Short mmCIF file of C-alpha atoms and ligand atoms in Angstrom, two decimals:
data_model
loop_
_atom_site.label_atom_id
_atom_site.label_comp_id
_atom_site.label_asym_id
_atom_site.label_seq_id
_atom_site.Cartn_x
_atom_site.Cartn_y
_atom_site.Cartn_z
CA UNK K 254 87.00 118.88 132.84
CA UNK K 255 89.35 118.25 135.81
CA UNK K 256 92.31 120.49 136.04
CA UNK K 257 94.30 117.73 137.17
CA UNK K 258 93.65 116.02 133.89
CA UNK K 259 94.56 119.23 131.75
CA UNK K 260 98.21 118.96 130.40
CA UNK K 261 99.05 122.45 130.02
CA UNK K 262 100.40 124.51 132.70
CA UNK K 263 100.20 128.17 133.19
CA UNK K 264 103.33 130.13 133.21
CA UNK K 265 104.41 133.68 134.55
CA UNK K 266 106.25 134.73 131.81
CA UNK K 267 105.63 134.60 127.94
CA UNK K 268 108.41 133.85 125.57
CA UNK K 269 110.99 136.69 125.37
CA UNK K 270 110.47 137.00 121.50
CA UNK K 271 106.59 137.32 121.74
CA UNK K 272 105.53 140.90 121.60
CA UNK K 273 101.81 140.83 121.26
CA UNK K 274 99.42 141.07 124.14
CA UNK K 275 97.00 138.64 122.69
CA UNK K 276 99.84 135.92 122.22
CA UNK K 277 101.65 136.81 125.47
CA UNK K 278 98.41 136.25 127.64
CA UNK K 279 97.15 133.30 125.73
CA UNK K 280 100.53 131.28 125.93
CA UNK K 281 100.80 132.29 129.54
CA UNK K 282 97.43 130.68 130.31
CA UNK K 283 97.95 127.62 128.23
CA UNK K 284 95.74 128.37 125.29
CA UNK K 285 98.33 128.36 122.58
CA UNK K 286 101.99 127.41 121.91
CA UNK K 287 104.27 129.18 119.72
CA UNK K 288 105.99 127.22 117.32
CA UNK K 289 107.74 129.99 115.43
CA UNK K 290 107.04 133.58 114.33
CA UNK K 291 103.48 133.73 113.02
CA UNK K 292 102.81 130.02 113.47
CA UNK K 293 100.89 128.81 116.64
CA UNK K 294 99.27 125.57 117.91
CA UNK K 295 95.95 125.63 119.73
CA UNK K 296 95.96 123.57 123.00
CA UNK K 297 92.92 122.33 124.63
CA UNK K 298 91.60 125.47 126.32
CA UNK K 299 92.49 127.33 123.01
CA UNK K 300 90.62 124.85 120.70
CA UNK K 301 87.40 125.13 122.86
CA UNK K 302 87.53 128.88 122.24
CA UNK K 303 88.37 128.36 118.65
CA UNK K 304 85.61 125.84 118.20
CA UNK K 305 83.12 128.03 119.99
CA UNK K 306 83.88 131.05 117.43
CA UNK K 307 83.67 128.64 114.77
CA UNK K 308 80.52 127.40 116.11
CA UNK K 309 78.87 130.94 116.10
CA UNK K 310 80.06 131.64 112.81
CA UNK K 311 78.90 128.27 111.28
CA UNK K 312 75.34 129.04 112.85
CA UNK K 313 75.23 132.38 110.95
CA UNK K 314 76.49 131.42 107.85
CA UNK K 315 74.07 128.32 107.71
CA UNK K 316 71.32 130.79 108.55
CA UNK K 317 72.06 132.84 105.41
CA UNK K 318 71.86 129.72 103.22
CA UNK K 319 75.47 128.62 103.38
CA UNK K 320 76.58 125.19 102.58
CA UNK K 321 79.64 123.78 104.24
CA UNK K 322 82.67 122.37 102.32
CA UNK K 323 86.18 121.56 102.72
CA UNK K 324 88.68 122.52 99.92
CA UNK K 325 92.12 121.15 99.68
CA UNK K 326 95.08 123.66 100.73
CA UNK K 327 97.34 122.05 97.92
CA UNK K 328 96.63 124.22 94.73
CA UNK K 329 97.01 123.64 91.10
CA UNK K 330 99.05 126.10 89.12
CA UNK K 331 96.68 126.23 86.00
CA UNK K 332 93.80 127.68 87.77
CA UNK K 333 95.86 130.41 89.43
CA UNK K 334 97.52 131.27 85.87
CA UNK K 335 94.00 131.63 84.39
CA UNK K 336 93.59 134.73 86.63
CA UNK K 337 96.96 135.69 86.78
CA UNK K 338 97.43 135.17 90.63
CA UNK K 339 100.25 132.44 90.26
CA UNK K 340 102.80 135.21 89.46
CA UNK K 341 104.72 135.95 92.77
CA UNK K 342 105.18 139.53 91.27
CA UNK K 343 101.47 139.87 91.62
CA UNK K 344 100.74 137.81 94.64
CA UNK K 345 103.96 138.19 97.10
CA UNK K 346 102.67 135.85 100.00
CA UNK K 347 102.58 132.59 98.20
CA UNK K 348 103.99 129.44 99.79
CA UNK K 349 104.91 127.17 97.17
CA UNK K 350 106.00 123.35 97.01
CA UNK K 351 106.94 120.88 94.52
CA UNK K 352 105.91 117.32 93.72
CA UNK K 353 108.66 114.68 93.46
CA UNK K 354 108.40 115.07 89.55
CA UNK K 355 108.91 118.92 89.91
CA UNK K 356 105.52 119.91 89.22
CA UNK K 357 105.00 123.01 91.30
CA UNK K 358 102.02 123.39 93.58
CA UNK K 359 100.92 126.22 95.97
CA UNK K 360 99.35 126.31 99.31
CA UNK K 361 96.20 128.13 99.13
CA UNK K 362 96.11 131.73 100.69
CA UNK K 363 92.34 131.91 99.42
CA UNK K 364 90.03 129.92 97.36
CA UNK K 365 88.39 131.85 94.70
CA UNK K 366 90.15 129.94 91.93
CA UNK K 367 89.76 126.39 92.85
CA UNK K 368 86.06 127.11 94.02
CA UNK K 369 84.98 128.76 90.83
CA UNK K 370 86.41 126.15 88.76
CA UNK K 371 84.77 123.37 90.82
CA UNK K 372 81.51 125.07 90.58
CA UNK K 373 81.81 124.63 86.75
CA UNK K 374 80.70 120.69 87.25
CA UNK K 375 77.41 122.06 89.26
CA UNK K 376 76.20 125.25 87.60
CA UNK K 377 75.04 125.31 84.27
CA UNK K 378 71.55 127.08 84.27
CA UNK K 379 70.06 129.84 86.12
CA UNK K 380 67.93 126.91 87.90
CA UNK K 381 71.27 126.04 89.67
CA UNK K 382 71.57 129.49 91.21
CA UNK K 383 71.89 131.12 93.56
CA UNK K 384 74.62 129.19 95.79
CA UNK K 385 76.57 130.26 98.99
CA UNK K 386 79.58 128.01 99.53
CA UNK K 387 81.78 128.23 102.65
CA UNK K 388 84.52 126.58 104.64
CA UNK K 389 86.79 126.65 107.58
CA UNK K 390 90.08 126.17 106.38
CA UNK K 391 93.66 126.59 107.04
CA UNK K 392 95.21 129.33 104.81
CA UNK K 393 98.89 129.86 104.09
CA UNK K 394 100.29 133.41 103.73
CA UNK K 395 103.98 134.19 103.74
CA UNK K 396 103.29 137.35 105.61
CA UNK K 397 106.17 139.81 105.97
CA UNK K 398 105.22 141.18 109.37
CA UNK K 399 104.22 138.46 111.79
CA UNK K 400 104.30 140.38 115.10
CA UNK K 401 100.90 140.54 116.27
CA UNK K 402 100.48 136.96 117.66
CA UNK K 403 97.27 134.99 116.43
CA UNK K 404 96.04 138.31 114.79
CA UNK K 405 98.36 137.65 111.88
CA UNK K 406 99.48 134.19 111.26
CA UNK K 407 101.36 132.59 108.45
CA UNK K 408 99.24 129.54 108.69
CA UNK K 409 95.70 130.41 110.13
CA UNK K 410 92.10 129.28 110.08
CA UNK K 411 89.73 131.18 107.79
CA UNK K 412 85.97 130.97 107.11
CA UNK K 413 85.46 131.88 103.47
CA UNK K 414 82.02 132.14 101.94
CA UNK K 415 81.60 132.77 98.43
CA UNK K 416 78.44 133.51 96.57
CA UNK K 417 77.13 132.92 93.25
CA UNK K 418 74.23 134.71 91.73
CA UNK K 419 72.70 135.35 88.30
CA UNK K 420 72.98 139.02 88.29
CA UNK K 421 73.90 142.28 90.42
CA UNK K 422 70.70 142.92 91.85
CA UNK K 423 70.42 139.31 93.53
CA UNK K 424 74.10 139.42 94.54
CA UNK K 425 73.45 143.07 96.15
CA UNK K 426 70.63 141.58 98.23
CA UNK K 427 72.77 138.52 99.31
CA UNK K 428 75.60 140.91 100.19
CA UNK K 429 73.19 142.86 102.41
CA UNK K 430 72.12 139.80 104.24
CA UNK K 431 75.72 138.64 104.61
CA UNK K 432 76.66 142.02 106.13
CA UNK K 433 73.80 141.71 108.78
CA UNK K 434 75.12 137.99 109.54
CA UNK K 435 78.60 139.56 110.16
CA UNK K 436 77.14 142.26 112.50
CA UNK K 437 75.19 139.46 114.52
CA UNK K 438 78.39 137.38 114.51
CA UNK K 439 80.55 140.10 116.03
CA UNK K 440 77.94 140.90 118.47
CA UNK K 441 77.69 137.15 119.67
CA UNK K 442 81.39 137.10 119.92
CA UNK K 443 81.23 139.97 122.46
CA UNK K 444 83.18 142.64 120.31
CA UNK K 445 80.12 144.04 118.62
CA UNK K 446 80.24 147.33 120.73
CA UNK K 447 83.98 147.92 119.39
CA UNK K 448 83.32 146.57 115.67
CA UNK K 449 82.28 149.07 112.94
CA UNK K 450 81.36 148.39 109.33
CA UNK K 451 84.08 150.15 107.69
CA UNK K 452 84.07 151.27 103.86
CA UNK K 453 87.16 150.37 102.28
CA UNK K 454 88.32 149.96 98.92
CA UNK K 455 86.07 148.82 96.12
CA UNK K 456 85.01 145.43 94.73
CA UNK K 457 84.60 144.61 91.08
CA UNK K 458 81.46 146.58 90.34
CA UNK K 459 80.73 148.31 93.70
CA UNK K 460 82.37 151.47 94.76
CA UNK K 461 83.30 149.97 98.26
CA UNK K 462 83.88 146.78 99.85
CA UNK K 463 83.19 146.53 103.72
CA UNK K 464 85.49 145.73 106.35
CA UNK K 465 84.62 144.88 109.95
CA UNK K 466 87.13 146.84 112.09
CA UNK K 467 87.29 146.21 115.84
CA UNK K 468 88.88 149.52 117.63
CA UNK K 469 91.89 148.33 119.41
CA UNK K 470 95.37 149.62 120.00
CA UNK K 471 96.89 146.42 118.90
CA UNK K 472 95.36 147.06 115.19
CA UNK K 473 97.38 147.53 112.13
CA UNK K 474 94.51 149.56 110.50
CA UNK K 475 93.63 153.01 110.83
CA UNK K 476 90.01 154.04 110.63
CA UNK K 477 87.77 157.20 111.02
CA UNK K 478 84.83 156.44 113.03
CA UNK K 479 81.56 158.11 113.27
CA UNK K 480 80.26 156.93 116.58
CA UNK K 481 76.59 158.13 116.39
CA UNK K 482 76.09 156.60 112.92
CA UNK K 483 78.33 153.60 113.78
CA UNK K 484 79.94 153.44 110.50
CA UNK K 485 83.86 154.06 109.79
CA UNK K 486 85.88 154.80 106.55
CA UNK K 487 89.24 153.06 106.26
CA UNK K 488 92.16 155.75 106.00
CA UNK K 489 93.22 154.15 102.63
CA UNK K 490 90.23 155.53 101.03
CA UNK K 491 89.33 158.65 103.23
CA UNK K 492 88.80 161.65 100.92
CA UNK K 493 86.56 164.65 100.62
CA UNK K 494 84.91 162.66 97.67
CA UNK K 495 84.15 159.65 99.94
CA UNK K 496 82.94 161.63 102.66
CA UNK K 497 80.70 163.57 100.52
CA UNK K 498 79.43 160.28 98.95
CA UNK K 499 78.57 158.77 102.18
CA UNK K 500 77.04 162.03 103.72
CA UNK K 501 79.55 162.34 106.49
CA UNK K 502 81.51 165.23 107.84
CA UNK K 503 84.97 164.85 108.57
CA UNK K 504 84.73 166.81 111.78
CA UNK K 505 82.40 164.00 113.14
CA UNK K 506 84.78 161.25 112.64
CA UNK K 507 87.56 160.14 115.10
CA UNK K 508 90.78 158.52 114.01
CA UNK K 509 91.35 155.03 115.71
CA UNK K 510 93.57 151.94 115.46
CA UNK K 511 91.70 148.81 114.66
CA UNK K 512 91.75 145.15 113.75
CA UNK K 513 90.42 144.11 110.22
CA UNK K 514 88.09 141.00 111.70
CA UNK K 515 86.23 140.14 108.75
CA UNK K 516 85.58 141.54 105.30
CA UNK K 517 82.93 141.22 102.40
CA UNK K 518 83.67 142.00 98.86
CA UNK K 519 81.98 141.96 95.46
CA UNK K 520 83.71 140.01 92.91
CA UNK K 521 81.57 140.72 89.95
CA UNK K 522 82.66 138.33 87.33
CA UNK K 523 86.16 138.49 87.50
CA UNK K 524 86.54 134.95 88.33
CA UNK K 525 83.79 133.48 86.55
CA UNK K 526 85.01 135.09 83.34
CA UNK K 527 88.72 134.04 83.75
CA UNK K 528 87.86 130.59 84.66
CA UNK K 529 84.44 130.04 82.49
CA UNK K 530 81.81 129.75 85.03
CA UNK K 531 78.81 130.74 83.05
CA UNK K 532 75.16 129.70 83.16
CA UNK K 533 72.13 129.68 80.54
CA UNK K 534 69.34 132.16 81.42
CA UNK K 535 65.76 131.74 80.93
CA UNK K 536 66.12 132.84 77.39
CA UNK K 537 68.95 130.58 76.89
CA UNK K 538 71.63 133.26 76.67
CA UNK K 539 74.83 132.59 78.26
CA UNK K 540 75.97 134.69 81.20
CA UNK K 541 78.77 134.94 83.63
CA UNK K 542 77.82 134.12 87.27
CA UNK K 543 78.15 137.17 89.67
CA UNK K 544 80.25 136.25 92.75
CA UNK K 545 80.93 137.74 96.08
CA UNK K 546 83.54 136.62 98.85
CA UNK K 547 83.21 137.15 102.56
CA UNK K 548 86.11 136.18 104.94
CA UNK K 549 86.52 135.88 108.80
CA UNK K 550 89.68 134.79 110.60
CA UNK K 551 88.42 132.94 113.56
CA UNK K 552 91.94 132.97 115.32
CA UNK K 553 92.21 136.73 114.68
CA UNK K 554 88.54 137.01 116.27
CA UNK K 555 90.07 134.99 119.07
CA UNK K 556 93.07 137.29 119.26
CA UNK K 557 90.95 140.50 119.05
CA UNK K 558 88.74 139.10 121.95
CA UNK K 559 91.78 138.58 124.04
CA UNK K 560 93.17 142.01 123.16
CA UNK K 561 89.79 143.97 123.99
CA UNK K 562 88.59 141.54 126.91
CA UNK K 563 91.62 141.39 129.33
CA UNK K 564 93.00 143.20 132.27
CA UNK K 565 96.29 143.14 134.17
CA UNK K 566 95.44 139.88 135.76
CA UNK K 567 94.57 137.98 132.64
CA UNK K 568 91.73 137.18 129.99
CA UNK K 569 88.06 137.89 130.55
CA UNK K 570 86.35 135.90 128.01
CA UNK K 571 82.77 136.67 126.98
CA UNK K 572 80.55 133.81 127.96
CA UNK K 573 79.75 132.95 124.39
CA UNK K 574 83.28 131.88 123.64
CA UNK K 575 84.64 131.00 126.77
CA UNK K 576 86.40 127.47 127.14
CA UNK K 577 84.13 126.87 130.18
CA UNK K 578 81.38 128.83 131.74
CA UNK K 579 82.45 127.97 135.45
CA UNK K 580 85.67 127.89 137.15
CA UNK K 581 85.08 125.70 140.33
CA UNK K 582 87.87 126.22 142.71
CA UNK K 583 88.15 123.98 145.79
CA UNK K 584 90.18 125.09 148.62
CA UNK K 585 90.78 121.77 150.51
CA UNK K 586 91.01 121.58 154.20
CA UNK K 587 92.18 118.95 156.61
CA UNK K 588 89.65 116.18 155.99
CA UNK K 589 88.08 115.40 152.81
CA UNK K 590 84.91 117.16 153.39
CA UNK K 591 85.66 119.90 150.81
CA UNK K 592 86.85 117.47 148.33
CA UNK K 593 83.45 115.18 148.53
CA UNK K 594 81.33 118.50 148.36
CA UNK K 595 83.29 119.93 145.27
CA UNK K 596 83.30 116.50 143.39
CA UNK K 597 79.61 116.41 144.06
CA UNK K 598 79.05 119.74 142.75
CA UNK K 599 81.30 119.47 139.70
CA UNK K 600 79.23 116.18 138.68
CA UNK K 601 75.92 117.98 139.30
CA UNK K 602 76.84 121.02 137.28
CA UNK K 603 78.08 118.88 134.58
CA UNK K 604 75.03 116.92 134.57
CA UNK K 605 73.04 120.05 134.10
CA UNK K 606 74.97 120.99 131.12
CA UNK K 607 77.23 123.53 132.80
CA UNK K 608 80.63 123.48 131.24
CA UNK K 609 82.98 123.44 134.39
CA UNK K 610 86.62 123.62 134.76
CA UNK K 611 87.31 122.11 138.13
CA UNK K 612 90.38 122.95 139.95
CA UNK K 613 90.98 119.97 141.91
CA UNK K 614 94.85 120.21 142.45
CA UNK K 615 96.45 120.49 145.50
CA UNK K 616 97.77 124.06 145.98
CA UNK K 617 97.44 127.51 147.83
CA UNK K 618 94.43 129.59 147.38
CA UNK K 619 96.83 132.37 146.04
CA UNK K 620 97.88 130.04 143.21
CA UNK K 621 94.64 128.80 142.26
CA UNK K 622 93.07 132.26 142.04
CA UNK K 623 96.25 133.61 140.05
CA UNK K 624 95.80 131.04 137.49
CA UNK K 625 92.17 131.54 137.53
CA UNK K 626 92.35 135.30 136.86
CA UNK K 627 94.81 134.43 134.04
CA UNK K 628 92.50 131.87 132.40
CA UNK K 629 89.66 134.14 132.42
CA UNK K 630 86.45 131.86 132.83
CA UNK K 631 83.53 134.07 133.31
CA UNK K 632 82.38 132.68 136.66
CA UNK K 633 84.19 131.52 139.52
CA UNK K 634 82.83 129.13 142.20
CA UNK K 635 84.80 128.79 145.34
CA UNK K 636 84.21 126.02 147.67
CA UNK K 637 86.03 125.94 151.22
CA UNK K 638 85.61 124.79 154.75
CA UNK K 639 84.14 128.35 155.23
CA UNK K 640 81.57 128.29 152.37
CA UNK K 641 80.53 124.70 153.18
CA UNK K 642 79.74 125.90 156.83
CA UNK K 643 76.77 127.88 155.32
CA UNK K 644 75.92 125.28 152.67
CA UNK K 645 77.03 127.90 150.16
CA UNK K 646 79.51 128.60 147.29
CA UNK K 647 81.21 131.82 146.64
CA UNK K 648 80.41 133.12 143.25
CA UNK K 649 82.71 135.70 141.53
CA UNK K 650 82.21 137.60 138.33
CA UNK K 651 85.28 137.54 136.44
CA UNK K 652 84.51 140.69 134.49
CA UNK K 653 82.99 142.94 137.22
CA UNK K 654 84.84 141.27 140.36
CA UNK K 655 81.55 141.27 141.82
CA UNK K 656 81.47 138.44 144.80
CA UNK K 657 78.22 136.98 146.08
CA UNK K 658 77.49 134.01 148.39
CA UNK K 659 75.03 131.55 146.79
CA UNK K 660 73.41 128.48 148.38
CA UNK K 661 74.48 125.40 146.65
CA UNK K 662 71.15 124.65 145.50
CA UNK K 663 70.85 127.91 143.59
CA UNK K 664 73.81 127.43 141.20
CA UNK K 665 73.16 124.02 140.04
CA UNK K 666 71.15 124.89 136.99
CA UNK K 667 71.74 127.11 133.71
CA UNK K 668 68.90 129.41 134.47
CA UNK K 669 71.19 130.86 137.18
CA UNK K 670 73.48 132.03 134.23
CA UNK K 671 70.67 133.11 132.11
CA UNK K 672 69.46 135.51 134.86
CA UNK K 673 72.80 136.38 135.88
CA UNK K 674 74.21 136.91 132.44
CA UNK K 675 71.27 139.06 131.22
CA UNK K 676 72.79 142.23 129.68
CA UNK K 677 76.42 140.82 129.65
CA UNK K 678 78.42 140.39 126.43
P1 ATP J 146 95.06 142.21 106.19
O1 ATP J 146 94.89 143.36 105.48
O2 ATP J 146 94.90 142.20 107.75
O3 ATP J 146 96.33 141.34 106.05
P2 ATP J 146 93.30 140.73 104.30
O4 ATP J 146 92.81 142.00 103.71
O5 ATP J 146 94.59 140.08 103.76
O6 ATP J 146 93.79 141.05 105.91
P3 ATP J 146 91.34 138.72 103.77
O7 ATP J 146 92.42 138.31 102.67
O8 ATP J 146 90.19 139.34 103.35
O9 ATP J 146 92.27 139.64 104.77
O10 ATP J 146 91.13 137.45 104.80
C1 ATP J 146 90.05 137.49 105.27
C2 ATP J 146 89.83 137.68 106.79
O11 ATP J 146 91.05 136.33 107.36
C3 ATP J 146 90.34 138.81 107.46
O12 ATP J 146 89.30 139.78 107.35
C4 ATP J 146 90.96 138.33 108.79
O13 ATP J 146 89.98 138.28 109.59
C5 ATP J 146 91.46 136.97 108.37
N1 ATP J 146 93.00 137.03 108.01
C6 ATP J 146 93.63 137.43 107.03
N2 ATP J 146 94.96 137.27 107.11
C7 ATP J 146 95.14 136.78 108.43
C8 ATP J 146 96.29 136.25 108.96
N3 ATP J 146 97.55 136.56 108.65
N4 ATP J 146 96.18 135.66 110.12
C9 ATP J 146 94.93 135.63 110.74
N5 ATP J 146 93.85 135.96 110.05
C10 ATP J 146 93.95 136.57 108.99
MG1 MG J 147 96.50 140.27 104.26
#
């Protein structure tokens, strides 16, 4: 993409009312726009990052047998009354609305009820099980505190997967495969090193649920981490009994602030009992389906990456989620030699499948470098009269700041990246 074509502008200052680092940086660099507290729009650069995160999660959900759907945001009251979750004394984050005839509707904050009810049309026998169904869908939650930028939206994208099994044993096996998929996802998103499987308050029949908590000062949670074992306990459940249960010693645990980027939960038969999702087993006996739920907020993950991977100059995207791999910066001289060479390089890189943001604007080197640091694309290629004198391009690694001169021919292909990016997040 040519930067002259990109409608978003970088800005020096974030809006005064924006207090979170992730949103400040993302707004300044033109990734998102703030509509109001807890409500953000994704602009072209931001949507590219969000879509990459979604793409990684989708691959991993498909790899554990997930089937993708898209359920409605508008919710029918009756289904939520069946589980006693319509009542605002029980669920205090509902957004509700009304039809013209005064029928009340809700805006979904999660989707256990409608999906459990929907699956009654498709699950009658043990032969119809197991199933794993997921979606990427906007949730609405009237969150009281919405001060953490895209970490806590009032309208936000969630990946929610629900599993349906015949019994606890098969459920447990699926749950373990989902836990492994989650670990792979956060590794691929570049925050694996900071993210811990965290024991949290229990599901319906298991003693614990598992949260995926990323160590970060901006986090709203407190966890106790055992670095050697790479596990953590949420402060909410920390007790001598839990430590003993998990074979952990309090003196080996360090207290940290963290962001819950995902969580997985066994639901037992709570929803299938309430909504009548049953199946006939091999002996013809009617049994309730055993369920689990598995959530990740792609927007919260993006905000977490922005918090973890940024410096005083701006964002520092891991390659896997960066909006582009290369930021090609042309410093035009007196004649059109540099423009010609840069245009040609842009075309060739694009043809070779490299995702390039091409700064083809007129402007000073200082301005262009400042914007580039803020936007945070992993590799910066600078082409100027000086570099062209040796048929070279200056290659700068955003993360390490390391600069190398490369011949034009050397940087035209992906393999350069594969090599250069080995061992990188
Ligand atoms: P929290 O305790 O932070 O409010 P939660 O327990 O309510 O989170 P879930 O209902 O389990 O979260 O939602 C699944 C996932 O969706 C979370 O792990 C998180 O990644 C994401 N998520 C939850 N609430 C928000 C929000 N308000 N904005 C963005 N992402 C969110
Ligand atoms: Mg919540």
